[in-house]
CSV table of C-alpha atoms in Angstrom, one decimal:
chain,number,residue,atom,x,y,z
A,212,UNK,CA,34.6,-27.9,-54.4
A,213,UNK,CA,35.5,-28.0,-50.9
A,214,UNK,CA,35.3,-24.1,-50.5
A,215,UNK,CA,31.9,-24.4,-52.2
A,216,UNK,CA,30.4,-27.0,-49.9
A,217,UNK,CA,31.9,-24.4,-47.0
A,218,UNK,CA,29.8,-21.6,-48.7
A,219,UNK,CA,26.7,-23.2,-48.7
A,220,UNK,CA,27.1,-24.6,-45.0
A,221,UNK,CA,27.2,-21.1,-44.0
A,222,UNK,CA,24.5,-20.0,-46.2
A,223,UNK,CA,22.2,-22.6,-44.8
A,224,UNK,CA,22.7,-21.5,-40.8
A,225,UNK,CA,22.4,-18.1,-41.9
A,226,UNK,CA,19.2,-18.7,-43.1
A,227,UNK,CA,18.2,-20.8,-40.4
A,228,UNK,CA,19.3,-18.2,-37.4
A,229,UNK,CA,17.1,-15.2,-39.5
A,230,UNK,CA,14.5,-17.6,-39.8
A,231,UNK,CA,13.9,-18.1,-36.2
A,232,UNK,CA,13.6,-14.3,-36.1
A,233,UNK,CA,11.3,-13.8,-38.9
A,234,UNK,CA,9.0,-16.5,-37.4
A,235,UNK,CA,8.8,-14.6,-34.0
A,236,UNK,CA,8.1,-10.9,-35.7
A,237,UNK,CA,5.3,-12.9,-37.7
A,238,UNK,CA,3.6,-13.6,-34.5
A,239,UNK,CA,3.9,-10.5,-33.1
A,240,UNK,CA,2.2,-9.0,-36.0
A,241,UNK,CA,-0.4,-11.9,-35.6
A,242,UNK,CA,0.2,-13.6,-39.4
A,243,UNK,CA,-2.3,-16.2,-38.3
A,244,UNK,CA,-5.1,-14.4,-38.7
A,245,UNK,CA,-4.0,-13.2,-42.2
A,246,UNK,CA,-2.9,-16.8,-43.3
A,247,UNK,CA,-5.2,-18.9,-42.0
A,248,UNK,CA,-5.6,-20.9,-45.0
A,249,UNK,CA,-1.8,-21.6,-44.9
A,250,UNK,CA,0.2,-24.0,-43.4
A,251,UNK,CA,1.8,-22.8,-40.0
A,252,UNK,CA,5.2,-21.6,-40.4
A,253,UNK,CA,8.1,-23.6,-38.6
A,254,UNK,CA,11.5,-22.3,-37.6
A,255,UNK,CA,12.7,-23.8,-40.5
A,256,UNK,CA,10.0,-23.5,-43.2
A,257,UNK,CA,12.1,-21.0,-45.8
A,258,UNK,CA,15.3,-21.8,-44.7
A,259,UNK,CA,15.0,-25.0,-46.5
A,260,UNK,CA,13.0,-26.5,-49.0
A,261,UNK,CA,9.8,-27.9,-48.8
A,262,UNK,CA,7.7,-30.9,-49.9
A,263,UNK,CA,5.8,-28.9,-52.0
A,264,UNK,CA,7.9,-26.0,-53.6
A,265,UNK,CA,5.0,-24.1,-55.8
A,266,UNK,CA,3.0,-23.9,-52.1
A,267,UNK,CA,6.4,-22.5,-50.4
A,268,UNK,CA,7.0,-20.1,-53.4
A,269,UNK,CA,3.1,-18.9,-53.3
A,270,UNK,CA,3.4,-18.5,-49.6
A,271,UNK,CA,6.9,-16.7,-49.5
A,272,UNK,CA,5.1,-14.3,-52.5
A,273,UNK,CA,2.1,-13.4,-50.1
A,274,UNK,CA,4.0,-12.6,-47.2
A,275,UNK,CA,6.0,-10.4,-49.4
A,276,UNK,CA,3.0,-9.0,-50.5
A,277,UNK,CA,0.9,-8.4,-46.9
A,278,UNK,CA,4.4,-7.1,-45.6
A,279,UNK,CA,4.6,-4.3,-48.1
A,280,UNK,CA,1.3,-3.3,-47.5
A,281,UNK,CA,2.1,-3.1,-43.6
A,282,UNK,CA,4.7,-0.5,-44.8
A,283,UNK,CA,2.4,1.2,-47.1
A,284,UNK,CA,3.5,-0.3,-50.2
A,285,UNK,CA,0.6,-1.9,-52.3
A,286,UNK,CA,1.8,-5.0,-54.4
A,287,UNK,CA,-0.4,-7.9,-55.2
A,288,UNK,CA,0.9,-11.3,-54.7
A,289,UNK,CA,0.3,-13.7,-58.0
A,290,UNK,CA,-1.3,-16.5,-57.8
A,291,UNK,CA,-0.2,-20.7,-58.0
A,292,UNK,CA,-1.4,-20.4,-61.5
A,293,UNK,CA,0.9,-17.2,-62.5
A,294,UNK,CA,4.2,-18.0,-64.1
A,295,UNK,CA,6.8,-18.3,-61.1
A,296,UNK,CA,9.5,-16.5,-63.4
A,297,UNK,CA,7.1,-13.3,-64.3
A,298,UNK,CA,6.2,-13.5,-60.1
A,299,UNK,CA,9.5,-13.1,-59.0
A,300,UNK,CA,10.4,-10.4,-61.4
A,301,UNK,CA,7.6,-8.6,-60.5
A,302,UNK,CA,8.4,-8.9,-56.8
A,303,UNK,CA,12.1,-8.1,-57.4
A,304,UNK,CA,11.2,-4.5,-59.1
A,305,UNK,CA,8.8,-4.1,-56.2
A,306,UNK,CA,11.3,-4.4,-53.6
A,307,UNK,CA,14.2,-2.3,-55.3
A,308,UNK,CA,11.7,0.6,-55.4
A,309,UNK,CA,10.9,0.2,-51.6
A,310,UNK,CA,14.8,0.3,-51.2
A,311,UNK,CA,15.3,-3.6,-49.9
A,312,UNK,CA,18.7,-5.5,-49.9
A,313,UNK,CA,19.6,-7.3,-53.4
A,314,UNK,CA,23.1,-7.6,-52.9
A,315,UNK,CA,22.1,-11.5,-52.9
A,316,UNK,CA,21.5,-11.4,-56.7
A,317,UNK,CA,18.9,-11.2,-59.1
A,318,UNK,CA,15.5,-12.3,-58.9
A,319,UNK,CA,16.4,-16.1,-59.8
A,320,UNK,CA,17.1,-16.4,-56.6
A,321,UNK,CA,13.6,-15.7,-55.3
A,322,UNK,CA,12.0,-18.0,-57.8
A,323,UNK,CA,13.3,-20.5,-55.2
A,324,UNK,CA,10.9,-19.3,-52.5
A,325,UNK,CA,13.5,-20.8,-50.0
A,326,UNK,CA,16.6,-19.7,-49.0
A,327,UNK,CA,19.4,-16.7,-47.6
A,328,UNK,CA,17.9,-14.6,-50.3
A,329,UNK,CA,14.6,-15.4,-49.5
A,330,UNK,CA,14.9,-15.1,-45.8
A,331,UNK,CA,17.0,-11.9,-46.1
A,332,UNK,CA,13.9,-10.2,-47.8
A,333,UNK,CA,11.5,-11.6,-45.3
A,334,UNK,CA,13.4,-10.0,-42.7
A,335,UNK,CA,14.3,-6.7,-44.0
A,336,UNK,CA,10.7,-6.0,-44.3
A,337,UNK,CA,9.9,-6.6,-40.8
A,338,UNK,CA,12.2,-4.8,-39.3
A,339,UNK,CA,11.0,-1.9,-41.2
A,340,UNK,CA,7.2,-2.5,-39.7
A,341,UNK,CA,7.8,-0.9,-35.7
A,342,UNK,CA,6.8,-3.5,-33.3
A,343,UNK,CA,6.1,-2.3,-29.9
A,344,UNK,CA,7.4,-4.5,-27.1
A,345,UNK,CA,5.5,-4.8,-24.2
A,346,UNK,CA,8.0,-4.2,-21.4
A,347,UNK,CA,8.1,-7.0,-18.7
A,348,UNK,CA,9.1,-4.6,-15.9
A,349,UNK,CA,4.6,-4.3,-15.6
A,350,UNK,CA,4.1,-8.0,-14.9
A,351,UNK,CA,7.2,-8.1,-12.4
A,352,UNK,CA,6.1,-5.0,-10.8
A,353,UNK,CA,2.6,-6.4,-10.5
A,354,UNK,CA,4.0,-9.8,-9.1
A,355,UNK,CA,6.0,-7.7,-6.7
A,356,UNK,CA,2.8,-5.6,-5.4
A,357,UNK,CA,0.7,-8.8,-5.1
A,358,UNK,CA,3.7,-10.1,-3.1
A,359,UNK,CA,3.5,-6.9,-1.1
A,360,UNK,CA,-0.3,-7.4,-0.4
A,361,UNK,CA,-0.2,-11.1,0.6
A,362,UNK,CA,2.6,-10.3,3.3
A,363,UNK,CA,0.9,-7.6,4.5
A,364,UNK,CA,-1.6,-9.7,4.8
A,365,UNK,CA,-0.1,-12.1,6.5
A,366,UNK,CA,1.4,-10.0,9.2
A,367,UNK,CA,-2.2,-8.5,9.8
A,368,UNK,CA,-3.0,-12.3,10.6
A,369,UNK,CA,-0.2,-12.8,12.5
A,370,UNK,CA,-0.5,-10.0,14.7
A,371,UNK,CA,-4.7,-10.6,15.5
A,372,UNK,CA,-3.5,-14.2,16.1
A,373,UNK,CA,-1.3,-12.3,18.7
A,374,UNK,CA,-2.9,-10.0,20.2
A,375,UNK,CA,-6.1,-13.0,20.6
A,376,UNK,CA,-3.5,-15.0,22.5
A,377,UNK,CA,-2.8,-11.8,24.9
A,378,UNK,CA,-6.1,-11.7,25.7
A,379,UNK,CA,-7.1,-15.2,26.9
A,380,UNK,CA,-5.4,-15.3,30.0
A,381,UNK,CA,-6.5,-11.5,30.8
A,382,UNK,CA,-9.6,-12.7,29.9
A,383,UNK,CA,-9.6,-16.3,31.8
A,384,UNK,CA,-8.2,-13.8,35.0
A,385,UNK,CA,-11.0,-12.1,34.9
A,386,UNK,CA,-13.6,-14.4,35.2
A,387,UNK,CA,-11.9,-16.4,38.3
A,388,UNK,CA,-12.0,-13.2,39.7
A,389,UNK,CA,-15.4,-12.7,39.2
A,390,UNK,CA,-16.1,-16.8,40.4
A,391,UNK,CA,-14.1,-16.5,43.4
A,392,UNK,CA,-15.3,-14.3,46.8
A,393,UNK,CA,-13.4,-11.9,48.1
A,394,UNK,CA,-11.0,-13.1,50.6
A,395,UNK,CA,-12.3,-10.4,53.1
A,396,UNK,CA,-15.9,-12.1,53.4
A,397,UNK,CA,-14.9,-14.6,55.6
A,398,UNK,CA,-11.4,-15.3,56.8
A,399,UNK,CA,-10.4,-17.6,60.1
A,400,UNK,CA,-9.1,-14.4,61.7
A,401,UNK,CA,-12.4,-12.6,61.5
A,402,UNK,CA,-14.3,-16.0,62.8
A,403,UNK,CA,-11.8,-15.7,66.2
A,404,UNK,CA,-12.7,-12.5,66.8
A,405,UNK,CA,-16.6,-13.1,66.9
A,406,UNK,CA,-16.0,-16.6,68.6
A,407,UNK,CA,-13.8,-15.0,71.3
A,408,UNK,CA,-16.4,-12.0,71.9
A,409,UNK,CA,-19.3,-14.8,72.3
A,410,UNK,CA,-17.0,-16.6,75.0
A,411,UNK,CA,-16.0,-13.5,76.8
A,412,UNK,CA,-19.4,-12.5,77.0
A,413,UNK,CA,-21.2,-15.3,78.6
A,414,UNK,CA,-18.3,-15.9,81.0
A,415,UNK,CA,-19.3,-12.4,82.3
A,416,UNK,CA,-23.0,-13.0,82.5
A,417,UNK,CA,-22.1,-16.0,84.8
A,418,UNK,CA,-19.9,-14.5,86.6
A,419,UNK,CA,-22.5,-11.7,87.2
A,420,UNK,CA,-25.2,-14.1,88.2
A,421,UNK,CA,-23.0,-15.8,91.0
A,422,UNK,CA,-21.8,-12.4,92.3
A,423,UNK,CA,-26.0,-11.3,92.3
């Protein structure tokens, strides 16, 4: 009993790690739009049972179903009203002839629409559909070129900004240039010269009157 309850603890995380995988592969492939009339899946949905097991069963049948015809397969799902036993005999012959896994058992073990079995199906079939990722290197790149841009940027700013400060004081030089007179104009030494020509001149004119 004890290696039975061992068994079926490693039976449920099994289906509980594939089920976190089929869940993302479903959303790569956009299921919602498909299935919008059922219930969004969890991590968990078929890895346990649910609340309602005729609506698991019916839902775990009609991925089955739009699977195989991603892979070219045509195989109509049943529906709630079909007999769950004739269902998942029908689904079981469809999936040996497509060449899927049933090492798990026989097709009593879909009729429980939860499960290892069920999960293991589920995931077999999409990792036969080729999903193509989208490699993140693009976005990085792209972050790394706007980063490129905006420092560039920014050292086009920083350099105006430096090259406006080089020219204020140029700038401010020249104008109290311009303001101020030249310093030849008028300058103490010139005004000596002129007064002491005045004096010397006049000193001679009365010194020519007396001697006339």
């Amino acid at each position: 009993m004890a290696e039975d309850a061992v068994v079926t603890a490693l039976d449920g995380s099994a289906a509980f790690l594939m089920m976190d995988d089929i869940l993302e592969r479903l959303k790569m492939l956009d299921y919602e739009l498909a299935f919008r009339g059922f219930t969004r899946l969890t991590h968990t949905y078929f890895a346990m049972p649910a609340p309602n097991p005729n609506e698991q069963f019916h839902y775990f049948m009609a991925l089955c179903s739009w699977l195989m015809g991603l892979l070219g397969s045509a195989w109509q799902a049943p529906s709630q009203s079909d007999d769950p036993n004739l269902a998942a005999q029908s689904l079981h012959s469809q999936l040996q002839q497509v060449g899927a896994p049933l090492s798990f058992g026989g097709w009593q073990k879909l009729k429980q629409g939860h499960g290892e079995p069920c999960c293991v199906i589920l995931q077999w079939l999409l990792q036969q559909i080729p999903i193509e990722f989208k490699p993140a290197l693009h976005a990085e790149e792209a972050e790394y070129e706007d980063a490129a841009v905006a420092e560039d940027e920014a050292d086009g700013a920083h350099d105006m900004a430096d090259e406006a400060r080089k020219e204020q004081p140029d700038q401010a030089r020249a104008v109290h240039n311009k303001s101020s007179p030249p310093h030849r104009l008028a300058t103490p030494r010139t005004r000596r010269r002129n007064t002491t020509t005045v004096v010397v001149t006049r000193r001679d004119l009365r010194l020519a009157g007396r001697a006339s």
